[in-house]
mmCIF file of C-alpha atoms and ligand atoms in Angstrom:
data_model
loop_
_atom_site.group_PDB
_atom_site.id
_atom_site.type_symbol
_atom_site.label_atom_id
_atom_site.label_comp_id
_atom_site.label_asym_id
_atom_site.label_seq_id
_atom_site.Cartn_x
_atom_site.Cartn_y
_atom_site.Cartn_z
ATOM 1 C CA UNK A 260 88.754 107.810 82.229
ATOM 2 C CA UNK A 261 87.750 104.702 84.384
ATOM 3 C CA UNK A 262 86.431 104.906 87.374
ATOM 4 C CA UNK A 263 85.082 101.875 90.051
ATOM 5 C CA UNK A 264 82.466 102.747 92.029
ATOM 6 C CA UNK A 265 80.893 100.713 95.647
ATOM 7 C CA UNK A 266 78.647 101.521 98.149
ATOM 8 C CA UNK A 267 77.203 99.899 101.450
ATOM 9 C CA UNK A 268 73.530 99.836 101.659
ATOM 10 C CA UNK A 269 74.029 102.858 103.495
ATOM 11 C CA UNK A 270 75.823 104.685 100.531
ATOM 12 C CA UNK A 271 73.665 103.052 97.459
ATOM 13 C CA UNK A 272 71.326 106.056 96.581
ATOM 14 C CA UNK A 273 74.371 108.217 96.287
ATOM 15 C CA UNK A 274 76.132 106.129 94.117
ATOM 16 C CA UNK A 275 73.218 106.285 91.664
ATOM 17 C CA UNK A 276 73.064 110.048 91.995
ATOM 18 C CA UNK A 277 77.191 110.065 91.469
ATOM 19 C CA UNK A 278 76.870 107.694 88.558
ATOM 20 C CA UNK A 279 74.493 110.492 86.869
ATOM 21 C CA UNK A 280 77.442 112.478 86.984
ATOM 22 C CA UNK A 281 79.827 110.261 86.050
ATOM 23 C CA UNK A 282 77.937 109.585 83.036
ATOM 24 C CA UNK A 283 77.450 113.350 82.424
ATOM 25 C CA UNK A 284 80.917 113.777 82.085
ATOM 26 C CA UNK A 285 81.776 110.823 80.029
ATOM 27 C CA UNK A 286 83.338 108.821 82.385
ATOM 28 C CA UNK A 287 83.578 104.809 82.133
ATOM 29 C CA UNK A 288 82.162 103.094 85.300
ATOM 30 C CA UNK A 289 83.050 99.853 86.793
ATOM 31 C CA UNK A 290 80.094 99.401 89.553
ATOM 32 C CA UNK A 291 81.139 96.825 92.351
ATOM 33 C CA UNK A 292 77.643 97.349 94.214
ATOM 34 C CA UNK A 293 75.881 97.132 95.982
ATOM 35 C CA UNK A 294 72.497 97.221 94.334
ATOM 36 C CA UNK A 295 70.344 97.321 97.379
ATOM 37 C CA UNK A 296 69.375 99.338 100.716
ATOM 38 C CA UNK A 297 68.981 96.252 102.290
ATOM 39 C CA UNK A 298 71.993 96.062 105.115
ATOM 40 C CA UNK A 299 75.237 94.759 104.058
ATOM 41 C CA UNK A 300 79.081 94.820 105.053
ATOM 42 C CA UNK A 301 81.001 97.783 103.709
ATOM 43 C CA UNK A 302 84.270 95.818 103.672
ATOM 44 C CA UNK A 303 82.863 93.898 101.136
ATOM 45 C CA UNK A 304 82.602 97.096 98.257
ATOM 46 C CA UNK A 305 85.658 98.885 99.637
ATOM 47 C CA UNK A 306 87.797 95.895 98.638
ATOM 48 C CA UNK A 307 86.835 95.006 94.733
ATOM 49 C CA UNK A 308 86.875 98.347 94.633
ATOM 50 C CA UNK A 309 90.279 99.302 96.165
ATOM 51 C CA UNK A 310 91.950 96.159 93.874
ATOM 52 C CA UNK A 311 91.273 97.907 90.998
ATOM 53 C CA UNK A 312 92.340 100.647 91.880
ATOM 54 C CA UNK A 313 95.748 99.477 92.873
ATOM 55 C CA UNK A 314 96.437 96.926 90.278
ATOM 56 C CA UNK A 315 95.782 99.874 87.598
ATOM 57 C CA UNK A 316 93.088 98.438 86.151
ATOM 58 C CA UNK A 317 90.606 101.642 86.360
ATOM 59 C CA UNK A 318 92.157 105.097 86.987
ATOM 60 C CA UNK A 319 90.499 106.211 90.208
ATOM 61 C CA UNK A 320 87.672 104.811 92.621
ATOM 62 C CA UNK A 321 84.792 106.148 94.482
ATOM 63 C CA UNK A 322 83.098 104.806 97.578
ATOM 64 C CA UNK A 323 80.076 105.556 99.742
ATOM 65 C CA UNK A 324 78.936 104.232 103.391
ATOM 66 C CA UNK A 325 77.017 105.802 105.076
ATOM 67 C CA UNK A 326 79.625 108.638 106.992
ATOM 68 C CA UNK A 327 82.122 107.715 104.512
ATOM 69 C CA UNK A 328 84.530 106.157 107.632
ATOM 70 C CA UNK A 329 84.221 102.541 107.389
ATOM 71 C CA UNK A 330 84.552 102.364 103.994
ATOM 72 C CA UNK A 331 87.335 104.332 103.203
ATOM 73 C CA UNK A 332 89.266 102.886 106.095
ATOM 74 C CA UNK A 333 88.591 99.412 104.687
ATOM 75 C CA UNK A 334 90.062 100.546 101.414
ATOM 76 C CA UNK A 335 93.122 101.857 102.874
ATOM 77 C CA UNK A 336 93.992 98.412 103.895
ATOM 78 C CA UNK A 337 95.091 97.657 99.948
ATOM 79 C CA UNK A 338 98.507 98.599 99.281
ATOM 80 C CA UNK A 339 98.793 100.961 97.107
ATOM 81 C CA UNK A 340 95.538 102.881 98.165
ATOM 82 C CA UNK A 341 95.329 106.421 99.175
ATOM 83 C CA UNK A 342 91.515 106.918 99.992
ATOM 84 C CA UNK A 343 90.182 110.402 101.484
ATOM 85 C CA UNK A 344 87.036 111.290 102.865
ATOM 86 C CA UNK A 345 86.103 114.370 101.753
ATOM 87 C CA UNK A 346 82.996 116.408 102.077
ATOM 88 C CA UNK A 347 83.420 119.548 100.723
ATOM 89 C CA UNK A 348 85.426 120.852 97.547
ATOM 90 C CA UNK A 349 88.093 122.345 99.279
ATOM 91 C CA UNK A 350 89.626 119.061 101.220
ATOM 92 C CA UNK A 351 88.730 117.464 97.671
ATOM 93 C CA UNK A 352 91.568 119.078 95.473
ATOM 94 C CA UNK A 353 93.545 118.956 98.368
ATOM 95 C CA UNK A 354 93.073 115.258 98.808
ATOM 96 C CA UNK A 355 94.247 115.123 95.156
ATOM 97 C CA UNK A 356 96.935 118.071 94.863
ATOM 98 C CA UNK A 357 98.925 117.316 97.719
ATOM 99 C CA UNK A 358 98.120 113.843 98.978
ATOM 100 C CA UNK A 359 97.651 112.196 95.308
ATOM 101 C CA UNK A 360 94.686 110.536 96.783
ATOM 102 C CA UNK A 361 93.199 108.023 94.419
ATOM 103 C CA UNK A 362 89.857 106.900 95.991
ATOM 104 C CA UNK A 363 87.291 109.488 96.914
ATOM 105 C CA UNK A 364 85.074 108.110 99.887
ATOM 106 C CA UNK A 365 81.864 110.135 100.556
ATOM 107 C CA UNK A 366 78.899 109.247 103.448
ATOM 108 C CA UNK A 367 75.213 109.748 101.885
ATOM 109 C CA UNK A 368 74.288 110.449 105.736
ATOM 110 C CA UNK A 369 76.547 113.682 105.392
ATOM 111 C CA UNK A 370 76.589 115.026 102.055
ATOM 112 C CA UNK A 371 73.182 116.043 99.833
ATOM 113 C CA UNK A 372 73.521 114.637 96.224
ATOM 114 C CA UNK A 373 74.130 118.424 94.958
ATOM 115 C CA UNK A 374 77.196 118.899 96.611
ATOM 116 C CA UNK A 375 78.667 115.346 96.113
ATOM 117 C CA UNK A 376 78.489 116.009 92.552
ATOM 118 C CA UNK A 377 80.386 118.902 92.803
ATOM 119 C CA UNK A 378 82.892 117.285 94.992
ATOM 120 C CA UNK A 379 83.158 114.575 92.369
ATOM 121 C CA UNK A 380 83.748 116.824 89.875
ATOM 122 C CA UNK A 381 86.537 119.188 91.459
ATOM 123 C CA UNK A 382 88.265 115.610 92.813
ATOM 124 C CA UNK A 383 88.409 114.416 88.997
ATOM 125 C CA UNK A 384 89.516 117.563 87.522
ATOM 126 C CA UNK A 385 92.289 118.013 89.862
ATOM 127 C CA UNK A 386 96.108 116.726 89.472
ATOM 128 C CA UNK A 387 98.620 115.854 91.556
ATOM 129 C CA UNK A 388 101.027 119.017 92.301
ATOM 130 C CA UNK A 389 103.974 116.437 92.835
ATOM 131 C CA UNK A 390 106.864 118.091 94.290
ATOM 132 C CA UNK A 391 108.046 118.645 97.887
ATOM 133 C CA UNK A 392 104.506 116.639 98.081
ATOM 134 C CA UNK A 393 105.649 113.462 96.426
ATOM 135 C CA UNK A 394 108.503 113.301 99.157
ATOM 136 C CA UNK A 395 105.805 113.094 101.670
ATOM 137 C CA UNK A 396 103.449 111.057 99.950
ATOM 138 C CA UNK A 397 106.599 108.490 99.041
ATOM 139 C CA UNK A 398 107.459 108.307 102.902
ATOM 140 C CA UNK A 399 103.809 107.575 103.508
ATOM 141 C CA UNK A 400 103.330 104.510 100.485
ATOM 142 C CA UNK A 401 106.591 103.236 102.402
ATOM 143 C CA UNK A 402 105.200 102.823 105.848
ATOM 144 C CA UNK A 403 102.996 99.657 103.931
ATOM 145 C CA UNK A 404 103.957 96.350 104.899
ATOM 146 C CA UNK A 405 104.775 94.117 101.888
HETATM 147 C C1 RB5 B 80 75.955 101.499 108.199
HETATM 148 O O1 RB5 B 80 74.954 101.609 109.147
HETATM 149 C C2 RB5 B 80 77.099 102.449 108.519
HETATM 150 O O2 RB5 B 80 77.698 102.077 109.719
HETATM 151 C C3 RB5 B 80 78.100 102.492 107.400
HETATM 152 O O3 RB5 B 80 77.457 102.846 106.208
HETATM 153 C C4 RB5 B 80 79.236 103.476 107.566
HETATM 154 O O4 RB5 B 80 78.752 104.745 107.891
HETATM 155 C C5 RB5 B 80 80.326 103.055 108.461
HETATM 156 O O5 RB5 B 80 81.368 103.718 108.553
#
C-alpha cells in the first residue's frame, strides 16, 4: 500500500508521529511536506497530495492542519476526492465503509498522537461496504463539475 502524506506547519509534528506508524505497518509513503513549523499555506499540501490521490498514483492520502478543516476542504476541491475529517475511530470506518472516503484529514490541535495512530490504523484497515452506499456515494462524485 501507498499512501501520500502533507501537512501545514500547523499539522507537521503529527505527520512525523503518523509516518511512525505508517512505517510500522509497512506502508509506502509519498511525503508532500511540509518539513517545517514555520507558517505556511495549507492549500499548498492538500493539493499534491489530493492529485495523487485521484490520478491513482498512491492508494489513499493523509493530511494534517492544524483542526483538520482547511486542509481537507482544500482537497475536496480535486475531482475525484472524498476527504473526511475524522477524529475518533468510529467516524473513521465510517468515513471509509459507507462514504468510500479516500483521504483521511486529521488537526494536530485536536487529536494527541496516540489516538491518531489508532485512527490511522482503523481508517486503513477498513473497506468500502459498497452497496445501497455506492448509490449514494455515485450521486455525490456526480455533483463535480467536469
Ligand atoms: C493554521 O494556523 C491553521 O489555520 C490551519 O492549520 C488549519 O487549522 C486551518 O484549517
Amino acid at each position: 500500500m501507498k499512501i501520500a502524506m502533507g501537512s501545514d506547519h500547523a499539522g507537521h509534528t503529527l505527520k512525523v508521529e503518523v509516518e511512525k506508524v505508517l512505517q510500522e505497518m509497512d506502508v509506502e509513503i509519498e511525503d508532500y511536506g511540509c518539513n517545517c513549523t514555520e507558517s505556511v499555506d495549507y492549500p499548498d499540501y492538500a493539493q499534491p497530495v489530493a492529485e495523487r490521490v485521484a490520478a491513482g498514483e498512491v492508494d489513499k492520502g493523509i493530511l494534517i492542519c492544524g483542526t483538520g478543516i482547511g486542509i481537507s476542504i482544500s482537497a475536496n476541491k480535486i475531482n475525484g476526492i472524498r476527504a473526511a475529517v475524522c477524529h475518533d475511530v468510529f467516524s473513521a470506518k465510517a468515513s471509509r465503509a459507507h462514504n468510500n472516503s479516500n483521504i483521511l484529514a486529521m488537526g494536530e490541535r485536536v487529536v494527541g498522537p496516540g489516538l491518531a495512530g489508532e485512527i490511522v490504523k482503523a481508517w486503513l484497515e477498513t473497506d468500502f461496504e459498497g452497496g445501497r452506499h455506492a448509490d449514494r456515494v455515485d450521486k455525490m462524485m456526480a455533483m463535480e463539475e467536469k
